[in-house]
JSON list of C-alpha atoms in Angstrom, two decimals:
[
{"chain": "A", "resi": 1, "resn": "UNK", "atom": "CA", "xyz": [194.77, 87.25, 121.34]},
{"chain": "A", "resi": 2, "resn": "UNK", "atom": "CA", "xyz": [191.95, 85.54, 123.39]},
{"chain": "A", "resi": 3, "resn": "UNK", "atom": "CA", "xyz": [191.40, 81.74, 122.48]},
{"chain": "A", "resi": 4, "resn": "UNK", "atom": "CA", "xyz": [187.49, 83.02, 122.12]},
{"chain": "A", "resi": 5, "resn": "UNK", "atom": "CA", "xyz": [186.38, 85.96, 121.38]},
{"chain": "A", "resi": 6, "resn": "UNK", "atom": "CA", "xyz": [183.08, 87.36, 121.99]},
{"chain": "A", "resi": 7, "resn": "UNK", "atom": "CA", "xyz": [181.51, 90.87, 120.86]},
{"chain": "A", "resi": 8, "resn": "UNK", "atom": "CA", "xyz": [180.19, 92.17, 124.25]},
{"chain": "A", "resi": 9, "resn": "UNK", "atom": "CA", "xyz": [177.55, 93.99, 123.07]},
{"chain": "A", "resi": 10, "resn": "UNK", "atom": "CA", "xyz": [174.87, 95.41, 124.59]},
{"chain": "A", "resi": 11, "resn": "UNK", "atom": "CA", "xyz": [172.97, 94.36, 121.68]},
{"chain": "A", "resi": 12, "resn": "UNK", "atom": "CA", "xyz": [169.46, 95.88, 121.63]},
{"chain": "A", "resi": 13, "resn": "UNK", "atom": "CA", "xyz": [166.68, 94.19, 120.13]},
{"chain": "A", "resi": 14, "resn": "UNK", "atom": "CA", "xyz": [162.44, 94.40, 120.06]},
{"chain": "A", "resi": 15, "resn": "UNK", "atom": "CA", "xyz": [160.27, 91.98, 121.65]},
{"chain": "A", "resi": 16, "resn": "UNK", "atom": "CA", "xyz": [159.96, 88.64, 119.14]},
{"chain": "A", "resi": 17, "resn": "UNK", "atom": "CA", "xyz": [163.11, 90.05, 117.05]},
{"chain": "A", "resi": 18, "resn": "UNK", "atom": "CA", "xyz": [164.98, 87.11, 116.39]},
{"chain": "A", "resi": 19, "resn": "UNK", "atom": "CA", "xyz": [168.62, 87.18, 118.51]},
{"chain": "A", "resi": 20, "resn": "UNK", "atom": "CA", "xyz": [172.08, 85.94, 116.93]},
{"chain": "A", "resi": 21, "resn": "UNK", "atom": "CA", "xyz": [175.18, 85.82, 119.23]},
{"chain": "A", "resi": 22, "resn": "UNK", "atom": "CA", "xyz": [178.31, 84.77, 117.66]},
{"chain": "A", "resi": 23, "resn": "UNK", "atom": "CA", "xyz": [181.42, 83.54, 119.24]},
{"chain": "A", "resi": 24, "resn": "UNK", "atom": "CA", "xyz": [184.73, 82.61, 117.56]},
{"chain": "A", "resi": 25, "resn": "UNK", "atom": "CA", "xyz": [187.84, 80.85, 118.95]},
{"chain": "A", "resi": 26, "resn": "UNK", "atom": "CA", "xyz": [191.45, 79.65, 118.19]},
{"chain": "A", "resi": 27, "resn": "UNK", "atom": "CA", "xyz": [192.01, 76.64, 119.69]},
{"chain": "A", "resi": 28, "resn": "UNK", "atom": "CA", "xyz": [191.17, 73.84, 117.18]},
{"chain": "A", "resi": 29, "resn": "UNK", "atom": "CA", "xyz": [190.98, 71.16, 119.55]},
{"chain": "A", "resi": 30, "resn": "UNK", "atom": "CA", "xyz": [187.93, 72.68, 121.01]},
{"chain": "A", "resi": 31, "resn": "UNK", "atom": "CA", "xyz": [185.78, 69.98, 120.89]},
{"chain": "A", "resi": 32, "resn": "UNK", "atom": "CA", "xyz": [182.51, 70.80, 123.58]},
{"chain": "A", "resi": 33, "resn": "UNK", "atom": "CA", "xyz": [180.55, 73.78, 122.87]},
{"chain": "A", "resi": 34, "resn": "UNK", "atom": "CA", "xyz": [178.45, 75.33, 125.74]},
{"chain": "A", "resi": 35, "resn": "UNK", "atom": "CA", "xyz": [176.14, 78.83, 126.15]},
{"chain": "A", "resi": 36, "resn": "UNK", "atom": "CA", "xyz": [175.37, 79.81, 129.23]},
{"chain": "A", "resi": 37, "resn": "UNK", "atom": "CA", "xyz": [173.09, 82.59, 130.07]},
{"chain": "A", "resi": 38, "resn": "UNK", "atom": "CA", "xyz": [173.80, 84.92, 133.22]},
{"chain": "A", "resi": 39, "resn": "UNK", "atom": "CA", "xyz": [171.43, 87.64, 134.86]},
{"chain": "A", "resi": 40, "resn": "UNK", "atom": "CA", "xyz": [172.83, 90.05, 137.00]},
{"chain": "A", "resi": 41, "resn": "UNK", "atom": "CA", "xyz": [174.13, 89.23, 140.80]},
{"chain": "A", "resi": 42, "resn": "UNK", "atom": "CA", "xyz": [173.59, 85.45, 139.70]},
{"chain": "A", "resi": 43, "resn": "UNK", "atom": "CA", "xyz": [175.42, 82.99, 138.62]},
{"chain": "A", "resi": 44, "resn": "UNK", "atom": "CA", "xyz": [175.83, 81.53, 134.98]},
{"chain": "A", "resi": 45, "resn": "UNK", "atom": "CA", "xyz": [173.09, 79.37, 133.79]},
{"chain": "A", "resi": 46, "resn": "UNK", "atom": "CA", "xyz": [173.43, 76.22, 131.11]},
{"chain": "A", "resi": 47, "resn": "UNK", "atom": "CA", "xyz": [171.22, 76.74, 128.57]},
{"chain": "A", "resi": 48, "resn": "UNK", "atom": "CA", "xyz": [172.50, 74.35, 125.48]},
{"chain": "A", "resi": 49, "resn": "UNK", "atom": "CA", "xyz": [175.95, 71.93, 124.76]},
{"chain": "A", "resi": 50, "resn": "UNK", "atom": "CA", "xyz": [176.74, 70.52, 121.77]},
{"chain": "A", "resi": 51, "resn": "UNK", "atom": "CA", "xyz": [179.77, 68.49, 120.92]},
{"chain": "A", "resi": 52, "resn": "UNK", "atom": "CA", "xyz": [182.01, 68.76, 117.32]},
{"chain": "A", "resi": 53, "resn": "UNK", "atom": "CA", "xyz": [180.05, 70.43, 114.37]},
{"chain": "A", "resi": 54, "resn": "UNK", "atom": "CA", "xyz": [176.17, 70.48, 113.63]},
{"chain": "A", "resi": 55, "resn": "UNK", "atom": "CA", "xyz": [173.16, 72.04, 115.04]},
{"chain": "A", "resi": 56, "resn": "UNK", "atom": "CA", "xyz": [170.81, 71.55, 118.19]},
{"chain": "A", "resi": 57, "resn": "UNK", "atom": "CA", "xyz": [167.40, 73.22, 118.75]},
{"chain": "A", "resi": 58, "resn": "UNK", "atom": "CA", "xyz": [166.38, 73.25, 122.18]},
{"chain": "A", "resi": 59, "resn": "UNK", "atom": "CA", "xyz": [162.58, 75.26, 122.13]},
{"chain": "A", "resi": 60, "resn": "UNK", "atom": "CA", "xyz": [163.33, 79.13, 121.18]},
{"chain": "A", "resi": 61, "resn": "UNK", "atom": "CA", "xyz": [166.95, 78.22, 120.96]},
{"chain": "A", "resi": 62, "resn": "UNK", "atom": "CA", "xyz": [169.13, 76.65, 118.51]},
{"chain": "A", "resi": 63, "resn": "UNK", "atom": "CA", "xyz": [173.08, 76.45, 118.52]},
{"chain": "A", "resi": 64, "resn": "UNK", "atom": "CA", "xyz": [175.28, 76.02, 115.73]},
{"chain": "A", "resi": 65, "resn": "UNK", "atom": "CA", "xyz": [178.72, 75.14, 115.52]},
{"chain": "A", "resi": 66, "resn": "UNK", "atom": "CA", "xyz": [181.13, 75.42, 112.39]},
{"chain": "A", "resi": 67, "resn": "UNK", "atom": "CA", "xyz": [184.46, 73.93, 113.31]},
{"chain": "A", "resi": 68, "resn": "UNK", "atom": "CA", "xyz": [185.61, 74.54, 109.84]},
{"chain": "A", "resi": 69, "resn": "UNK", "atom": "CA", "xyz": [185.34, 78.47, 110.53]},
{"chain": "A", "resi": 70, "resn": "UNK", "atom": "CA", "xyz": [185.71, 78.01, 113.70]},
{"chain": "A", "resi": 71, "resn": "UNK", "atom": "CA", "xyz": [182.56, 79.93, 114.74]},
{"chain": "A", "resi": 72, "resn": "UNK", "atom": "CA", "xyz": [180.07, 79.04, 117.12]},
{"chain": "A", "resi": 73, "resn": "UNK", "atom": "CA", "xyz": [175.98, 80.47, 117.39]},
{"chain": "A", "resi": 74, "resn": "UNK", "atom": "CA", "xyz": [173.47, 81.15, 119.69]},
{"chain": "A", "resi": 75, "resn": "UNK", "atom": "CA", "xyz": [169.75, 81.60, 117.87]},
{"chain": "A", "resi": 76, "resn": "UNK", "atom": "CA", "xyz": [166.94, 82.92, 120.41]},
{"chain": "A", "resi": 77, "resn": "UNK", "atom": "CA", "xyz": [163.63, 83.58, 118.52]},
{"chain": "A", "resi": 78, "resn": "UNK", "atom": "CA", "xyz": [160.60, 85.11, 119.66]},
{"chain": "A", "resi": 79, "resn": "UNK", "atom": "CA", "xyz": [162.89, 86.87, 122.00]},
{"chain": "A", "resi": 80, "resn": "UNK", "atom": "CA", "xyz": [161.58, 88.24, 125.26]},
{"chain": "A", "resi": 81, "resn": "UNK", "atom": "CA", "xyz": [162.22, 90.97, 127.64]},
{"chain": "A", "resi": 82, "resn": "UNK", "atom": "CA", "xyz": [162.81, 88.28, 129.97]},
{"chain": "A", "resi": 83, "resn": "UNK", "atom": "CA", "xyz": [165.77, 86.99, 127.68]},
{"chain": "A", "resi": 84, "resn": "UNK", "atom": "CA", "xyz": [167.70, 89.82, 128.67]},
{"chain": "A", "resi": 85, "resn": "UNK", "atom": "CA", "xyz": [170.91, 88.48, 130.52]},
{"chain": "A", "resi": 86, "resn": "UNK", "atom": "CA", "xyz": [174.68, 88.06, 129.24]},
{"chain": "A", "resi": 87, "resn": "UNK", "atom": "CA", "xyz": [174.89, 85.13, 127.52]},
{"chain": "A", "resi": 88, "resn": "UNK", "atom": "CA", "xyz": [178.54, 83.54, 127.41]},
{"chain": "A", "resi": 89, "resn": "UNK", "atom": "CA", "xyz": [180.08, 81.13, 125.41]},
{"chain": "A", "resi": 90, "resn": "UNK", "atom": "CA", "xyz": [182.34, 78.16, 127.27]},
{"chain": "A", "resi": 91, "resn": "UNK", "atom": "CA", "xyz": [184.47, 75.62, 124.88]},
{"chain": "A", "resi": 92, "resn": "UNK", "atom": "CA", "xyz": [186.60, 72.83, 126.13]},
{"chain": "A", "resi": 93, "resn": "UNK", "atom": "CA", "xyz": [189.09, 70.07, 124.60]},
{"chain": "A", "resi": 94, "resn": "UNK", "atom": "CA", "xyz": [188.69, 66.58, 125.42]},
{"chain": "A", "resi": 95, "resn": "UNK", "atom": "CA", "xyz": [192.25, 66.85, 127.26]},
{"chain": "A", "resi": 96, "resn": "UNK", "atom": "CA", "xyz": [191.55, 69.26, 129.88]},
{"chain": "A", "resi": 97, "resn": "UNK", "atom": "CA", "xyz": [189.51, 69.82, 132.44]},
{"chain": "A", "resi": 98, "resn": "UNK", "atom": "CA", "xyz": [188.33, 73.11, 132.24]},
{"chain": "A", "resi": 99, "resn": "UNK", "atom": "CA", "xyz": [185.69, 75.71, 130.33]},
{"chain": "A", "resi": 100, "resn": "UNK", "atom": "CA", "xyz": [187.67, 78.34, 128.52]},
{"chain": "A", "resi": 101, "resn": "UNK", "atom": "CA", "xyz": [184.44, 81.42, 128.13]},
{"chain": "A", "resi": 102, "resn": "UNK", "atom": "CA", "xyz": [183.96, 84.13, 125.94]},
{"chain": "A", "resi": 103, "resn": "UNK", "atom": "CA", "xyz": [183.95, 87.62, 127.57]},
{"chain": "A", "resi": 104, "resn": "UNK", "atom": "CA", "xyz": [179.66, 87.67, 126.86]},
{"chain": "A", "resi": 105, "resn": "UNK", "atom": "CA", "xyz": [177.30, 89.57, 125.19]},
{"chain": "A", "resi": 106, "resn": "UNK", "atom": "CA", "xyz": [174.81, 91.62, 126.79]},
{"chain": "A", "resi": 107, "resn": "UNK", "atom": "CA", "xyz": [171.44, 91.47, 125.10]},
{"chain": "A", "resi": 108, "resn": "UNK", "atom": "CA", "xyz": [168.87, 93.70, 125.83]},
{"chain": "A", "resi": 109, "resn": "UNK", "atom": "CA", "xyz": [165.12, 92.63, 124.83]},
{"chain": "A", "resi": 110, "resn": "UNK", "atom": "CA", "xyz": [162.57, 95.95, 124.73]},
{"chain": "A", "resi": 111, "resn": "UNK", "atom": "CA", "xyz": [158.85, 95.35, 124.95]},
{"chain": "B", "resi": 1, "resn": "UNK", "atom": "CA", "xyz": [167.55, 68.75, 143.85]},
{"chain": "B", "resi": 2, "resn": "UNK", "atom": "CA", "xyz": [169.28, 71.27, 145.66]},
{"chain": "B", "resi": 3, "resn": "UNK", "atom": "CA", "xyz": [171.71, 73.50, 143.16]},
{"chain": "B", "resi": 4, "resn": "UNK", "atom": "CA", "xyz": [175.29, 74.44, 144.21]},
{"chain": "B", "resi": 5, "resn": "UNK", "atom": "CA", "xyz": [175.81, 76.33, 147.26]},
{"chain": "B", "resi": 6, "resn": "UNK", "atom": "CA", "xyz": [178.36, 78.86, 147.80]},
{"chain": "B", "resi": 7, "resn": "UNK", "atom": "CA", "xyz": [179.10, 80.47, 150.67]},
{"chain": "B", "resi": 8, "resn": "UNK", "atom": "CA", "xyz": [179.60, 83.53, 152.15]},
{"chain": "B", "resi": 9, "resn": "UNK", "atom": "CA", "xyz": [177.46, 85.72, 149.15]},
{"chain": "B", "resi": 10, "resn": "UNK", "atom": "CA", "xyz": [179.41, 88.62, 150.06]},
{"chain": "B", "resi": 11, "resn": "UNK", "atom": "CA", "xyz": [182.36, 89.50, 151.32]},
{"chain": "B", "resi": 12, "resn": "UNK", "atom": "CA", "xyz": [184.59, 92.20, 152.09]},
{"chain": "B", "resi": 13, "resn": "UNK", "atom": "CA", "xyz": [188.56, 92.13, 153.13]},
{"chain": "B", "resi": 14, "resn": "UNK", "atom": "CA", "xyz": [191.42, 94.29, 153.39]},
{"chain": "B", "resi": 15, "resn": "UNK", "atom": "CA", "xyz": [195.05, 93.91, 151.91]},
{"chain": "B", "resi": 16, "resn": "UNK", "atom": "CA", "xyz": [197.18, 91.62, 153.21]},
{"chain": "B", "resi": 17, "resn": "UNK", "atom": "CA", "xyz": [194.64, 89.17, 154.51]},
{"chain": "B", "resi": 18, "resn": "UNK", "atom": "CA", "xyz": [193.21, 85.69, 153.76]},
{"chain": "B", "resi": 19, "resn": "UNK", "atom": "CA", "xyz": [189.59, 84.31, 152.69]},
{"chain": "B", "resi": 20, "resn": "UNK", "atom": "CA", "xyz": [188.34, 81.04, 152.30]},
{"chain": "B", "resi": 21, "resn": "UNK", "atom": "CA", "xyz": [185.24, 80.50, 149.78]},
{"chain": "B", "resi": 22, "resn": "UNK", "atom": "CA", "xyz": [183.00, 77.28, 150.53]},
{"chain": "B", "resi": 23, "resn": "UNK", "atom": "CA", "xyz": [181.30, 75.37, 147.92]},
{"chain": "B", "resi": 24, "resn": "UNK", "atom": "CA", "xyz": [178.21, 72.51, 148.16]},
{"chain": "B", "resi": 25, "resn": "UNK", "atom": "CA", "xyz": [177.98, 70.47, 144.48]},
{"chain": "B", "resi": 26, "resn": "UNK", "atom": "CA", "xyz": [174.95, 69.18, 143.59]},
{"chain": "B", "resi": 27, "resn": "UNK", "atom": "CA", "xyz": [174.72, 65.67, 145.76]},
{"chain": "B", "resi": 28, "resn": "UNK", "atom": "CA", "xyz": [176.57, 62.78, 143.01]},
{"chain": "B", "resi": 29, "resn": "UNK", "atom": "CA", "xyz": [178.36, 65.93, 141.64]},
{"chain": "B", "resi": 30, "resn": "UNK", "atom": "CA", "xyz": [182.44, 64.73, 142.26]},
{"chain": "B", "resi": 31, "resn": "UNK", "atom": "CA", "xyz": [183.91, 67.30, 139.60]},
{"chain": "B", "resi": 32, "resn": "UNK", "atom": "CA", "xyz": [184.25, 71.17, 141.30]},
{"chain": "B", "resi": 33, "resn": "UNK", "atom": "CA", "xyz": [185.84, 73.70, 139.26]},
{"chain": "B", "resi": 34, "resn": "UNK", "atom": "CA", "xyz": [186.02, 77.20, 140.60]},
{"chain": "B", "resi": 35, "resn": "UNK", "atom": "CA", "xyz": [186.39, 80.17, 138.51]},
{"chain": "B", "resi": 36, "resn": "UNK", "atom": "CA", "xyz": [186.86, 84.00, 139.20]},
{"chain": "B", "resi": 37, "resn": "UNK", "atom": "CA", "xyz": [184.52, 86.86, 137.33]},
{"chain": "B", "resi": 38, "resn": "UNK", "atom": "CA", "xyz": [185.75, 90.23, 136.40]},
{"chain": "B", "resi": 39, "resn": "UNK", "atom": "CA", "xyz": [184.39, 92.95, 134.38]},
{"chain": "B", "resi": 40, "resn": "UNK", "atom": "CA", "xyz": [187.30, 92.85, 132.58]},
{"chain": "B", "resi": 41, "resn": "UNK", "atom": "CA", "xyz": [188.79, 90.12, 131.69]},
{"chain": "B", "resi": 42, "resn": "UNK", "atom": "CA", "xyz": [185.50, 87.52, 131.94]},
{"chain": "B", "resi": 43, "resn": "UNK", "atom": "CA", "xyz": [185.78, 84.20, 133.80]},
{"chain": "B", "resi": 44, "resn": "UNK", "atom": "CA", "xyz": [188.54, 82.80, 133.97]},
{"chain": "B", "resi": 45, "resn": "UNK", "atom": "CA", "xyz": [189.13, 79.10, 135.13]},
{"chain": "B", "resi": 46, "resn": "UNK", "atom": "CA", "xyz": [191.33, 78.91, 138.53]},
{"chain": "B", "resi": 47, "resn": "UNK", "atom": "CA", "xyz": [191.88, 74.92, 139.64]},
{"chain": "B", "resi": 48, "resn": "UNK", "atom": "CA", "xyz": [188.86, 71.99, 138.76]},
{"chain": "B", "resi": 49, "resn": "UNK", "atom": "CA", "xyz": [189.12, 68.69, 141.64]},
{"chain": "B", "resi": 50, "resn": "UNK", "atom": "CA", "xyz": [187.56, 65.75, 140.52]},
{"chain": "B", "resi": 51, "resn": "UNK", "atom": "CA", "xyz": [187.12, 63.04, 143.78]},
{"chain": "B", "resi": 52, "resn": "UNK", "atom": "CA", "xyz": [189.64, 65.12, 146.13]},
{"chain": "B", "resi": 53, "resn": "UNK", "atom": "CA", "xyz": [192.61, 65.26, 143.46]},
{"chain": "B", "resi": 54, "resn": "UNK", "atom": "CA", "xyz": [193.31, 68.82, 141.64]},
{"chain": "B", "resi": 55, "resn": "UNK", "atom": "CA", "xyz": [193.34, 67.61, 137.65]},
{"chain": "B", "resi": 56, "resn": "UNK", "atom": "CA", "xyz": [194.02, 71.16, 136.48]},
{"chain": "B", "resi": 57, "resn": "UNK", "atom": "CA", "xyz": [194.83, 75.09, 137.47]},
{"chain": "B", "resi": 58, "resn": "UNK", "atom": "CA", "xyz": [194.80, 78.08, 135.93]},
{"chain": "B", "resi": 59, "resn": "UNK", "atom": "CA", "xyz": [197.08, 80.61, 135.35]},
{"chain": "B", "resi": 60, "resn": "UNK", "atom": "CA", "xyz": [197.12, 81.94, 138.84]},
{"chain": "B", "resi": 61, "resn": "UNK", "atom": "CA", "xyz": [199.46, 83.23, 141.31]},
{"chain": "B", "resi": 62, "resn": "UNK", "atom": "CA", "xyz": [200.43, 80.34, 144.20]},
{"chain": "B", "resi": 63, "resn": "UNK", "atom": "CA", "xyz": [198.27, 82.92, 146.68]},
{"chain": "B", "resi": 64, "resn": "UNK", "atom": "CA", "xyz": [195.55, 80.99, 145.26]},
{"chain": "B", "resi": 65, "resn": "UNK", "atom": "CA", "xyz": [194.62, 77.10, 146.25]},
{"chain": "B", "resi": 66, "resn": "UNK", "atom": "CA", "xyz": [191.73, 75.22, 146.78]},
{"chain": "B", "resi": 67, "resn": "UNK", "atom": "CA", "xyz": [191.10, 71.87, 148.18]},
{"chain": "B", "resi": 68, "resn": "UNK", "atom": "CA", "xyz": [188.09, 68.92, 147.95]},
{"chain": "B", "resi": 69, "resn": "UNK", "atom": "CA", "xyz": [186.91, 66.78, 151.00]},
{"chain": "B", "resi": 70, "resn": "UNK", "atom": "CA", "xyz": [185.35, 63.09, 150.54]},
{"chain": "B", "resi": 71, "resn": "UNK", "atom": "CA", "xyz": [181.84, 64.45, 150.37]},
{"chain": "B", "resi": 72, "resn": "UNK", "atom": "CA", "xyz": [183.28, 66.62, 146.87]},
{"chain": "B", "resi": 73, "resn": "UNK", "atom": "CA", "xyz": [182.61, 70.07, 148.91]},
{"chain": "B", "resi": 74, "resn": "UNK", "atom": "CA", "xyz": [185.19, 72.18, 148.06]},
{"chain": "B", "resi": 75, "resn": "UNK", "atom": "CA", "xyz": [187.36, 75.16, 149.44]},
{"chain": "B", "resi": 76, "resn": "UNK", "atom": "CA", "xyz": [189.42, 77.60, 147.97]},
{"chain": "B", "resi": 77, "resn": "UNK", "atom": "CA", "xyz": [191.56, 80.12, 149.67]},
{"chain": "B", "resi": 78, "resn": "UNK", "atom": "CA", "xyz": [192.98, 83.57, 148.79]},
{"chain": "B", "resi": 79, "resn": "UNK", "atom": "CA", "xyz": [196.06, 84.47, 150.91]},
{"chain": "B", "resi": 80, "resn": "UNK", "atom": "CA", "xyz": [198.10, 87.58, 150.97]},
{"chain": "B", "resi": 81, "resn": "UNK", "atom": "CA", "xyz": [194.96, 89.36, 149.47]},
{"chain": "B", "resi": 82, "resn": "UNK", "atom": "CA", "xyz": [195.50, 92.33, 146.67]},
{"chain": "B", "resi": 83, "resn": "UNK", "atom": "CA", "xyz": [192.78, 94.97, 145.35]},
{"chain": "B", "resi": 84, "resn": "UNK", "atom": "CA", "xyz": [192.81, 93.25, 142.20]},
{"chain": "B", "resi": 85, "resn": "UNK", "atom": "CA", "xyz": [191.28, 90.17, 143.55]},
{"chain": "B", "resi": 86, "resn": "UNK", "atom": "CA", "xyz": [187.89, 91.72, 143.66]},
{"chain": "B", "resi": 87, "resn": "UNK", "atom": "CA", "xyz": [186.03, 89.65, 141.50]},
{"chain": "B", "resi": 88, "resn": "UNK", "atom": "CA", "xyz": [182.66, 87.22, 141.60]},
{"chain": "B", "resi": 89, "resn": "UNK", "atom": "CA", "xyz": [183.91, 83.88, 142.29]},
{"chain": "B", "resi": 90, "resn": "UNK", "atom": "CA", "xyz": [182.28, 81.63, 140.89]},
{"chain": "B", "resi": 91, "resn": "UNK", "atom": "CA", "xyz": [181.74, 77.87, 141.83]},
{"chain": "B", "resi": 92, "resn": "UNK", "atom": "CA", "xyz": [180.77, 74.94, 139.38]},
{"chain": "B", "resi": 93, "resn": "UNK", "atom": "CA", "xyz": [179.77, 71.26, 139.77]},
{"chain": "B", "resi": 94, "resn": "UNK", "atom": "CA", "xyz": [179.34, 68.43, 137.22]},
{"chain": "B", "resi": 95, "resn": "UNK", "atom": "CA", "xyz": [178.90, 65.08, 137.15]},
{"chain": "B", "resi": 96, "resn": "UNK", "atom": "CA", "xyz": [181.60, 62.06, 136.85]},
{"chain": "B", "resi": 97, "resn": "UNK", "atom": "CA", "xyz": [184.11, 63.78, 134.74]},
{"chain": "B", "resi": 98, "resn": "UNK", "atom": "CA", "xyz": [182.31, 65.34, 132.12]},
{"chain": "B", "resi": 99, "resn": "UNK", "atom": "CA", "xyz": [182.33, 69.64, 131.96]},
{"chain": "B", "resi": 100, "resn": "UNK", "atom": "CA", "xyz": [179.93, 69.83, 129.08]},
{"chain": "B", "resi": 101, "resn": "UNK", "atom": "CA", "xyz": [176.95, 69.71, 132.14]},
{"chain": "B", "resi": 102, "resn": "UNK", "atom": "CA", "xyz": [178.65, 72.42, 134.51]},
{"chain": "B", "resi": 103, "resn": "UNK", "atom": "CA", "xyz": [175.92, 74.05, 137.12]},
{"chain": "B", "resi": 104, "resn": "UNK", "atom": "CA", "xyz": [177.18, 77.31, 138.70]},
{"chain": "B", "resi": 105, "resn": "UNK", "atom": "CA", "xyz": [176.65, 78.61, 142.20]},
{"chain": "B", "resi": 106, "resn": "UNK", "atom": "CA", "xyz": [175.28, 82.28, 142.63]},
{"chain": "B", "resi": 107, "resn": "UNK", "atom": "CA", "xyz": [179.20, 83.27, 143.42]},
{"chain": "B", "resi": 108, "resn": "UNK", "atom": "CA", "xyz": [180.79, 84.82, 145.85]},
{"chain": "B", "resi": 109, "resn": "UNK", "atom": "CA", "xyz": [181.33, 88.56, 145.56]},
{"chain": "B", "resi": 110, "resn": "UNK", "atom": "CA", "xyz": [184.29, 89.24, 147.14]},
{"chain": "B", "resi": 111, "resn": "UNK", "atom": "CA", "xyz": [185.80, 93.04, 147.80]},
{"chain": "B", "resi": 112, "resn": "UNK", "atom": "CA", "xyz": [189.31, 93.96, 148.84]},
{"chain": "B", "resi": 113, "resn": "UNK", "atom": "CA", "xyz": [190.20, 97.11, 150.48]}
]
């Protein structure tokens, strides 16, 4: 089993259709939450962090993180065709220094 | 500010031989952690050098290593190269000692035949 797991998609959605990408993950000493959002031939892009448990709105965006279910969120509304990218999920502990990611989710945003 | 630089973009090799992969952090940037990209199996961390010293690898074979110089550019190098190495490799920079602020590089797509 994968420490996070991450349904790949492609999820398909309409212009201004409000987008939820879910990750979940193992390791409870995951303490650092990070999306990152990757278009094709590039490389991945930050787009939000948040540390331990709580919410953090960022314009169209807004992460959430449940450490109790240990289940992390990704809200994009008004979506736009230009959203339309893999967006990955990247956790670390406060022991080690590296980014454990999810596998992504391609999202696909119609006009 | 200039993002992180990784060069070649593209590269192709056969079997049996060795690359090296250069990466520029963002200037202050002294924490480089280098990943590799497949299709299946996602990115997966390889080694992360914070001011020349290696603080962490990945579960990789020895064939893979990587170095920093003073100036936090970084190298890594692929010896003995298989097909499965194929991947995007992937470089990221942060600042101090903190990951939760990683920048990427556009990667290095490198083929093995």
């Amino acid at each position: 089993q994968k420490e996070v797991e991450q349904d790949p998609g492609p999820l398909s959605v309409p212009e201004g259709a409000i987008v939820s990408l879910n990750c979940t993950y193992s390791n409870s000493a995951f303490q650092y939450f990070m999306w990152y959002r990757q278009y094709s031939r590039k490389g991945p892009e930050l787009l939000m962090y948040t540390y331990s448990s709580g919410n953090k709105e960022d314009g169209r965006f807004t992460a959430q993180v449940d450490k109790s279910s240990k289940y992390i969120s990704l809200f994009i509304r008004d979506s736009q065709p230009s959203d339309s990218a893999t967006y990955l999920c990247a956790m670390r502990d406060t022991g080690f220094q590296k980014l454990v990611f999810g596998t992504g989710t391609r999202l696909l945003v119609s006009p | 500010k200039a993002g992180v630089t990784q060069t070649p973009r593209y590269l192709i090799k056969t079997r049996g031989q060795q690359v090296t992969l250069s990466c520029s952090p963002i200037s202050g940037h002294r924490s480089v952690s280098w990943y590799q990209q497949t299709p299946g199996q996602g990115l997966q961390f390889l080694f992360e050098y914070f001011s020349e010293t290696q603080r962490n690898k990945g579960n990789f074979p020895g064939r893979f290593s990587g170095r920093q110089f003073s100036n936090s550019r970084s190298e890594m190098n692929v010896s003995t190269l298989e097909l499965g190495d194929s991947a995007l490799y992937l470089c990221a920079s942060s600042l101090e000692d903190s990951l939760t602020q990683a920048f990427f590089g556009q990667g290095t797509r490198l083929t093995v035949v």
